[in-house]
mmCIF file of C-alpha atoms in Angstrom:
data_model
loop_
_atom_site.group_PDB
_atom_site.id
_atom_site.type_symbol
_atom_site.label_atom_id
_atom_site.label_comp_id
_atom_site.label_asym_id
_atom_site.label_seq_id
_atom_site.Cartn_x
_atom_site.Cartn_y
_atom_site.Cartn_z
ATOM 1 C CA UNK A 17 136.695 98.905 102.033
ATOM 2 C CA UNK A 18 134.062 101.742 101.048
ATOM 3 C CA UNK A 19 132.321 99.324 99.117
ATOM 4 C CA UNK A 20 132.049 96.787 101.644
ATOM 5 C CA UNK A 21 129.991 98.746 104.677
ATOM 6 C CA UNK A 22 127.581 100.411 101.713
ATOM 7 C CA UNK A 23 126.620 96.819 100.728
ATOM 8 C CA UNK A 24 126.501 95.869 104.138
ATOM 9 C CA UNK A 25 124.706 98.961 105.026
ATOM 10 C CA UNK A 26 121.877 98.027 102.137
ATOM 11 C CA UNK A 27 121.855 94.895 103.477
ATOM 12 C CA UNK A 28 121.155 95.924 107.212
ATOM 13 C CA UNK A 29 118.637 98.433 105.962
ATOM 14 C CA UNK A 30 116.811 95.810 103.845
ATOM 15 C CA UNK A 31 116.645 93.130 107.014
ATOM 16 C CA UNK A 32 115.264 96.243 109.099
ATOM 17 C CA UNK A 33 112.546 97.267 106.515
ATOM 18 C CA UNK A 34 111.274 93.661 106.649
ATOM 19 C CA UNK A 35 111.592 93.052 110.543
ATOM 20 C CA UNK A 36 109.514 96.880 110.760
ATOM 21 C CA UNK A 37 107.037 95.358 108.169
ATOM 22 C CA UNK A 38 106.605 92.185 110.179
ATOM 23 C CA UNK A 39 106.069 94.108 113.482
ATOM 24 C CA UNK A 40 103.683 96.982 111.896
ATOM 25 C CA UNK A 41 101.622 93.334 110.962
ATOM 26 C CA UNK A 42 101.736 91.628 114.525
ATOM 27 C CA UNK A 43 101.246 95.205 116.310
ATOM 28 C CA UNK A 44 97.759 95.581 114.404
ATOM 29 C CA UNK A 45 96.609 92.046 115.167
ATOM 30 C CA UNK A 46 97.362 92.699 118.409
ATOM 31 C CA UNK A 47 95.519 95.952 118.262
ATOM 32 C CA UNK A 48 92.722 94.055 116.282
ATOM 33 C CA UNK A 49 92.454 90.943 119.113
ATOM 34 C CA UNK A 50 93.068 92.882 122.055
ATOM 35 C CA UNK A 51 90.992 93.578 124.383
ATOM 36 C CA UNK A 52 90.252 97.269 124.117
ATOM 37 C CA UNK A 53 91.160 97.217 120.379
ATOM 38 C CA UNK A 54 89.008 97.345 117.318
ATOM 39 C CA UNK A 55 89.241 97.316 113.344
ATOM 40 C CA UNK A 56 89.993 101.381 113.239
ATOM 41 C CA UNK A 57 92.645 100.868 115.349
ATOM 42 C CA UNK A 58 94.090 97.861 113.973
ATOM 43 C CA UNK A 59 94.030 99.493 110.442
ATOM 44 C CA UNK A 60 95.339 102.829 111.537
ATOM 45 C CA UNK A 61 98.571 100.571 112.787
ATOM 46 C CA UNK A 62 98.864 99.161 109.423
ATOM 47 C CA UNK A 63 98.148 102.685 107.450
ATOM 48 C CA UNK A 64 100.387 104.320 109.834
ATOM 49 C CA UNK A 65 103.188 101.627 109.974
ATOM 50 C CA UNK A 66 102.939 100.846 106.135
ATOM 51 C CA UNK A 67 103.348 104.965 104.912
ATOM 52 C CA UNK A 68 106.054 105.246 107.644
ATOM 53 C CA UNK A 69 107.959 102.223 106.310
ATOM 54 C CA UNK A 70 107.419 103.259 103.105
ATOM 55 C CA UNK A 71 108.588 106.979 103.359
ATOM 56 C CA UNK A 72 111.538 106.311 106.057
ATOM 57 C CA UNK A 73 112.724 103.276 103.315
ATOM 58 C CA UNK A 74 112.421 105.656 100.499
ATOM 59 C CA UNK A 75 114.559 108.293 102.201
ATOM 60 C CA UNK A 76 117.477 106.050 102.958
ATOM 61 C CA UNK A 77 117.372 104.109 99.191
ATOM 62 C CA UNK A 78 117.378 107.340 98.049
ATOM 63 C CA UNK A 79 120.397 108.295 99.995
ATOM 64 C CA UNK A 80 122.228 105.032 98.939
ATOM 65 C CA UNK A 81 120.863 106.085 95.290
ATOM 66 C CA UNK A 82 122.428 109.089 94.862
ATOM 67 C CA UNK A 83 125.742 107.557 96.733
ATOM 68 C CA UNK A 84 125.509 104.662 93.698
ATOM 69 C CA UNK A 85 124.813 107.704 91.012
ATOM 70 C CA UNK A 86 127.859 110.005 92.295
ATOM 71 C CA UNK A 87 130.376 106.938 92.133
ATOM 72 C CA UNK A 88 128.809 106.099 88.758
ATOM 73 C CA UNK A 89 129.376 109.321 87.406
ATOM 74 C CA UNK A 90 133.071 109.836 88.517
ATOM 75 C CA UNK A 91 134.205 106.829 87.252
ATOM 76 C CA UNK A 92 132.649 107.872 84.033
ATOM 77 C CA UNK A 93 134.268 111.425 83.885
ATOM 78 C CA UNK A 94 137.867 109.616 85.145
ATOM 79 C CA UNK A 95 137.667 107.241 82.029
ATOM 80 C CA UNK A 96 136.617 110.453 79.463
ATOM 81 C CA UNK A 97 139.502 111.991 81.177
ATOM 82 C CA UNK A 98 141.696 109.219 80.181
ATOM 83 C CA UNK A 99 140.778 109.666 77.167
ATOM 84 C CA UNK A 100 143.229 110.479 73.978
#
């Protein structure tokens, strides 16, 4: 049952990551086209939105990583175990 909410978990993250990436993209066209909005602002929404996505992303694979590693490992020390 473990197994089942971490895929669905990487799987919720991963729809979120590209629903943030396609809203950083329409939030700096709207910046761009707006009326009071401008090319600086338009690519500080797209610096700002990309670095955030990227680092906030990172944080939470690497979470799931070290989850993935941990199981790895423990089902590798239970079969040495078993070991003659």
């Amino acid at each position: 049952m473990r197994d089942f909410f971490i895929l669905w978990m990487e799987r919720i993250i991963n729809v979120v990551i590209v629903l943030g990436a396609i809203a950083v993209l329409i939030g700096g066209g709207a910046a761009l086209f707006g009326p009071q909005g401008g090319i600086l602002q338009a690519l500080a929404i797209w610096i700002g939105g990309a670095l955030y996505l990227i680092i906030m992303g990172g944080f939470v694979y690497l979470g799931l990583g070290i989850y993935n590693n941990t199981r790895r490992t423990a089902e590798a020390v239970e079969r040495m175990a078993n070991r003659p």
